[in-house]
Short mmCIF file of C-alpha atoms in Angstrom, two decimals:
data_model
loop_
_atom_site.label_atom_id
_atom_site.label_comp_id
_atom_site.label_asym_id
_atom_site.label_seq_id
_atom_site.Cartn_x
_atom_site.Cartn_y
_atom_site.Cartn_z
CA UNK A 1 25.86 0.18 -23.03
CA UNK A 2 24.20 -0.75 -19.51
CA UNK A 3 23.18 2.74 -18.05
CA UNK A 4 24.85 1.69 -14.44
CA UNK A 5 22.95 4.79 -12.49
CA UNK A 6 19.53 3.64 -13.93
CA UNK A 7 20.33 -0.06 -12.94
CA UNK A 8 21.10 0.95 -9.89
CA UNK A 9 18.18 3.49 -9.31
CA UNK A 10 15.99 0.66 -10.65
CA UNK A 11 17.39 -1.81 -7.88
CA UNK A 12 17.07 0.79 -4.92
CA UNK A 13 13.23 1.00 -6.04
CA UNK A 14 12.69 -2.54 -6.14
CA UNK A 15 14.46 -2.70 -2.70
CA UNK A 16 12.27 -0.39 -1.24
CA UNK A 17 9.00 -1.75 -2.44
CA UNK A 18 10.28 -5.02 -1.35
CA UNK A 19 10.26 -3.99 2.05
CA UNK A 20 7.75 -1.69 2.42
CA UNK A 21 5.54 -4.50 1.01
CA UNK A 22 6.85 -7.18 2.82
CA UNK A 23 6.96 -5.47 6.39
CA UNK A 24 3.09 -3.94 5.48
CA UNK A 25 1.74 -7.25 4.37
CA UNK A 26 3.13 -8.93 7.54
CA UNK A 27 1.82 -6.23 9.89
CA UNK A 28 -1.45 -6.45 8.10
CA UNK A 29 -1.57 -10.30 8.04
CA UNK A 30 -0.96 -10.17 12.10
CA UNK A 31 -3.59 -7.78 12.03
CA UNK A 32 -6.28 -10.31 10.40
CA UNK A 33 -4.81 -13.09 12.03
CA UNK A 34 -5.85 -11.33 15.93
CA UNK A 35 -9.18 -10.10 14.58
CA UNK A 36 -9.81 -13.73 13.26
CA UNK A 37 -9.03 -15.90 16.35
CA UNK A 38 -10.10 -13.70 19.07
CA UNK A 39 -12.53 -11.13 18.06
CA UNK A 40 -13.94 -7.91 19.83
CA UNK A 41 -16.69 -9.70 22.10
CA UNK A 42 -13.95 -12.56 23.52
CA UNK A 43 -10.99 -10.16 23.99
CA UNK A 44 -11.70 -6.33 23.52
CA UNK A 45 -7.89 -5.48 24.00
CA UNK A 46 -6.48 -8.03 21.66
CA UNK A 47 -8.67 -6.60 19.59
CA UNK A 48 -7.17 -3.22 19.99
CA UNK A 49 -4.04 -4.79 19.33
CA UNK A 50 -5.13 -5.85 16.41
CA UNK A 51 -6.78 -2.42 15.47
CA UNK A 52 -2.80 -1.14 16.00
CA UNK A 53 -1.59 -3.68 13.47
CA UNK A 54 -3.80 -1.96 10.84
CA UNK A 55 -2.45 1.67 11.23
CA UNK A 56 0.93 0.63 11.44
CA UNK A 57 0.46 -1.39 7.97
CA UNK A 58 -1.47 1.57 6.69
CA UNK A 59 1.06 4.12 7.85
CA UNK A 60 3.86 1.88 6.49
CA UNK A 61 2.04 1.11 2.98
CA UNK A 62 1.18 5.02 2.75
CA UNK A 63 4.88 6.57 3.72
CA UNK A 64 6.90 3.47 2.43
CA UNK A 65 10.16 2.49 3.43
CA UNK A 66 11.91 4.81 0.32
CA UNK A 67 9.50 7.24 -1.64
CA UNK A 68 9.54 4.12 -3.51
CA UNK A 69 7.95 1.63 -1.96
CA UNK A 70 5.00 4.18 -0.85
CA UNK A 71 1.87 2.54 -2.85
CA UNK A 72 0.53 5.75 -3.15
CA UNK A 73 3.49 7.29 -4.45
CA UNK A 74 3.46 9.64 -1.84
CA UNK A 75 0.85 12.14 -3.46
CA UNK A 76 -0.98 13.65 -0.42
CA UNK A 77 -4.38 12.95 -1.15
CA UNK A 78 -3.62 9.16 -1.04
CA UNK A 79 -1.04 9.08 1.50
CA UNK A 80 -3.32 11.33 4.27
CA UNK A 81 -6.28 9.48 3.01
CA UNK A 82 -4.40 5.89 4.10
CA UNK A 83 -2.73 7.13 7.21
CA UNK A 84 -6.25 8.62 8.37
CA UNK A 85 -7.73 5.21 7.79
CA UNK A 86 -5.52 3.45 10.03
CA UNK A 87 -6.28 6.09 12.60
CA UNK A 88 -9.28 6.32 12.65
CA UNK A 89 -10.06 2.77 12.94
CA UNK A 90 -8.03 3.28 15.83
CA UNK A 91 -9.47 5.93 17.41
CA UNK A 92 -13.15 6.05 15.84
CA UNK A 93 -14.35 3.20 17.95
CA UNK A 94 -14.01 5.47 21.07
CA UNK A 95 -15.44 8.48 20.04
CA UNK A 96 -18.90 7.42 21.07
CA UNK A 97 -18.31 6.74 24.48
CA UNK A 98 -17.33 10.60 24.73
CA UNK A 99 -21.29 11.30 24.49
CA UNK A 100 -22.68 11.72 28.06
CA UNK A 101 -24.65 8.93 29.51
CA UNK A 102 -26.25 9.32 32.83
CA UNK A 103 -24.79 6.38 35.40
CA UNK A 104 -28.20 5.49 36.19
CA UNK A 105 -31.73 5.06 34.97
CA UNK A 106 -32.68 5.54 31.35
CA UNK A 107 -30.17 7.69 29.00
CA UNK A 108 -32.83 10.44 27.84
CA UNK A 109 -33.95 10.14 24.06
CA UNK A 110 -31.45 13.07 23.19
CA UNK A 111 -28.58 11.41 24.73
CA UNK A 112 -29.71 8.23 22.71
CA UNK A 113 -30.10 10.37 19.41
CA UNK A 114 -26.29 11.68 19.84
CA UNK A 115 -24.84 8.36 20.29
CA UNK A 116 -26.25 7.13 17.29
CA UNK A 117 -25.46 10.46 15.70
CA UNK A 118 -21.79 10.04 16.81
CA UNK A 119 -21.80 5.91 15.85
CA UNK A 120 -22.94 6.62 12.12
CA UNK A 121 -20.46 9.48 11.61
CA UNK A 122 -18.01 6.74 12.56
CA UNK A 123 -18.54 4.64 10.23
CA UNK A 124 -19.24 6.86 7.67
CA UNK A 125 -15.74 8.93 7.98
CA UNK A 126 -14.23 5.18 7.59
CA UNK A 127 -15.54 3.59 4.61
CA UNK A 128 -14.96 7.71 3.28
CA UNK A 129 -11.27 7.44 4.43
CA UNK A 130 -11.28 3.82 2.66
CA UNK A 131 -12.60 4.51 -0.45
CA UNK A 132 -10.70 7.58 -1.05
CA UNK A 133 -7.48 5.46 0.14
CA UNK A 134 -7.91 2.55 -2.12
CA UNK A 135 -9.16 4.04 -5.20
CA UNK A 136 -5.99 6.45 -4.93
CA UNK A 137 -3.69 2.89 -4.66
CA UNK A 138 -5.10 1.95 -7.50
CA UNK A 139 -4.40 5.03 -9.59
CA UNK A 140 -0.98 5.77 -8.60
CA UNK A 141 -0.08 2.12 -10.56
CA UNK A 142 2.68 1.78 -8.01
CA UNK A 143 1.19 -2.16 -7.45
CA UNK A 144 1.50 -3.97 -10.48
CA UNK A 145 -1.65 -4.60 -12.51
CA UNK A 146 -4.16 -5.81 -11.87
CA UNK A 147 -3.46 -6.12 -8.17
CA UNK A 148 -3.49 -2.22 -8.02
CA UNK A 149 -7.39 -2.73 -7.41
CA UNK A 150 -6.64 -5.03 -4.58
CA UNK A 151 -7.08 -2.71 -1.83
CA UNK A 152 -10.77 -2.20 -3.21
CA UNK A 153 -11.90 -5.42 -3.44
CA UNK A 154 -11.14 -6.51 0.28
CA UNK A 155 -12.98 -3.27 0.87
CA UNK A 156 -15.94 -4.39 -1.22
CA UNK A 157 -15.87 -7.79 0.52
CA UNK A 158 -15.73 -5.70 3.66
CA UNK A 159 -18.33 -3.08 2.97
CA UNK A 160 -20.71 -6.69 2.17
CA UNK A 161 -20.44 -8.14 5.16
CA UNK A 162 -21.05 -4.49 6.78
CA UNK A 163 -24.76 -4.49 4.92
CA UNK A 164 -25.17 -8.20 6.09
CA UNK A 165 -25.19 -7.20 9.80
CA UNK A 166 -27.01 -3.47 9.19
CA UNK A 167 -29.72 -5.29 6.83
CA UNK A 168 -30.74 -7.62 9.93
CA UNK A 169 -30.89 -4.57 12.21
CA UNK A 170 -33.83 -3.40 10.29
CA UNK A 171 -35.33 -7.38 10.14
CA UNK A 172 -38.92 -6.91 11.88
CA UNK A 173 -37.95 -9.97 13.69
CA UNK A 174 -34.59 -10.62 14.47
CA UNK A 175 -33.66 -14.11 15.36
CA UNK A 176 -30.30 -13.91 17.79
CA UNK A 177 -29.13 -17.49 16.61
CA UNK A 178 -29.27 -15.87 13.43
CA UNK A 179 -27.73 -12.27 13.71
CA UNK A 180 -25.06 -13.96 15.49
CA UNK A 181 -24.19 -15.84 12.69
CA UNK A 182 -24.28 -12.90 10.48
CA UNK A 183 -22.21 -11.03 12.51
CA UNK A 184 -19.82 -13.96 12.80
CA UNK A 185 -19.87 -14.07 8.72
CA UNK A 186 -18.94 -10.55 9.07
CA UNK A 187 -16.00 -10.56 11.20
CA UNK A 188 -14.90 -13.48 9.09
CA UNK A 189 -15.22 -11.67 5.80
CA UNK A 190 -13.22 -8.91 6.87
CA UNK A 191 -10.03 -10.55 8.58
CA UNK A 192 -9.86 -12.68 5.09
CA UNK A 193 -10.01 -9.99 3.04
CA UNK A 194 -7.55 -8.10 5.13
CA UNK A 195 -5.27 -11.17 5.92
CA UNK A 196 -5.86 -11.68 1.74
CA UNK A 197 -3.88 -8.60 1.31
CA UNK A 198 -1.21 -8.81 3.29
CA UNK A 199 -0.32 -12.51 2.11
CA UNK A 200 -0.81 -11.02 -1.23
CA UNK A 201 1.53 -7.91 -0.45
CA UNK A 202 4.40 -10.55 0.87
CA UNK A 203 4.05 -12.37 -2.31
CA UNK A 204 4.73 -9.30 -4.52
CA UNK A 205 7.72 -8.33 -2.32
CA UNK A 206 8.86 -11.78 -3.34
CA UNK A 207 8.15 -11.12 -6.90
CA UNK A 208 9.31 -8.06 -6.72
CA UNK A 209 13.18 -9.18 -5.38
CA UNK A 210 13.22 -11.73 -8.40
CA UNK A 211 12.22 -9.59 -11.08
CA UNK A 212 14.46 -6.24 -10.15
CA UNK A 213 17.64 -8.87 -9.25
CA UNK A 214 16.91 -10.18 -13.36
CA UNK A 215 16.31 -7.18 -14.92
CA UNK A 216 19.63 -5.96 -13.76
CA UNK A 217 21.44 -8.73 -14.54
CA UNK A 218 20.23 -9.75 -17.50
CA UNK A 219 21.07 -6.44 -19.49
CA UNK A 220 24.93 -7.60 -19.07
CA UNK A 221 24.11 -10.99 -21.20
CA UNK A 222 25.01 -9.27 -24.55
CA UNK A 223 28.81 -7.91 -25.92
CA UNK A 224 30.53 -7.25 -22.91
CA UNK A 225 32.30 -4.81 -25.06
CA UNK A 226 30.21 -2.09 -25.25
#
């Protein structure tokens, strides 16, 4: 006998994965998509706009649409751990101009020792925030395997292109043809690994829709008597 309540229970989770996954991955894709064509140095508040994109997908990924569809499964660890990434790559990017400058002459070397104090924290709190978010994805097994591990991948490929540009800071001669181009690599290697997920999160809504829909329907192909 089809258990009708676990059918059902079984469609309402599909239904909400679908479109927590389908609405994330587009946010997320739009996110890439701005970082990709216009970057930070052409148009600062597109980029912000794009920086937007990312919390919201975070936000949405992390609560879900349904407990459901929440690729963290809603344990708090993960769930604060992906909001707080979104935000703070919102925020974080603002914090150092907070550290007093004066408006003229030379900042003094304290003032210059702060704002690199306040830059590294920055960055340090986010790839924290990321790798706690994404290895917490990947053991809640809400994502189908392997594509559970996703999340840290794109992260890897991001964290890469991170060392690229910091490794040519400490260059003893740094060529600006070339450190532009690195940086360029950079920016490129993290929209695609971002605008990687979210096509990949649309797809598995898709896949998602197909398999729940023959699941269900399928378990009424034998006696119709029972």
């Amino acid at each position: 006998m089809v258990d009708v309540s676990t059918a059902g229970s079984e469609m309402n989770a599909a239904r909400s994965r679908r479109q927590t996954w389908l609405v994330g991955g587009s946010l997320l894709f739009a996110s890439a998509l701005i970082s990709l064509a216009l970057g930070a140095a052409m148009m600062p508040t597109w980029t912000q706009a794009g920086d937007a994109l990312f919390a919201a997908a975070t936000a949405v990924f992390a609560i879900g649409i349904g407990r459901e569809g929440s690729v963290t499964a809603r344990r708090p660890l993960g769930t604060v751990a992906l909001i707080g990434w979104g935000v703070w790559v919102l925020a974080g990017p603002y914090l150092p101009q907070l550290v007093p400058l004066p408006d003229t002459g030379m900042p003094a070397v304290g003032d210059l020792v702060a704002l690199q104090v306040v830059s590294a924290t920055v960055h340090v709190v986010t790839l924290a925030l990321g790798i706690i978010a994404v290895s917490q994805i990947g053991r809640a097994r809400v994502v189908p395997a392997p594509w559970q591990w996703a999340p840290l991948w794109a992260l890897l490929v991001a964290i890469f292109g991170r060392l690229l540009v910091t490794g040519m800071l400490f260059a003893p001669f740094i060529d600006p043809t070339l450190m532009y181009g690195v940086a360029l690599a950079d920016d490129l290697l993290r929209a695609g690994a971002m605008g990687a997920l979210g096509v990949l999160a649309i797809v598995l809504a898709s896949h998602t829709e197909r398999g729940a829909t023959t699941a269900v329907y399928s378990s009424n192909n034998g006696d119709l008597s029972r």
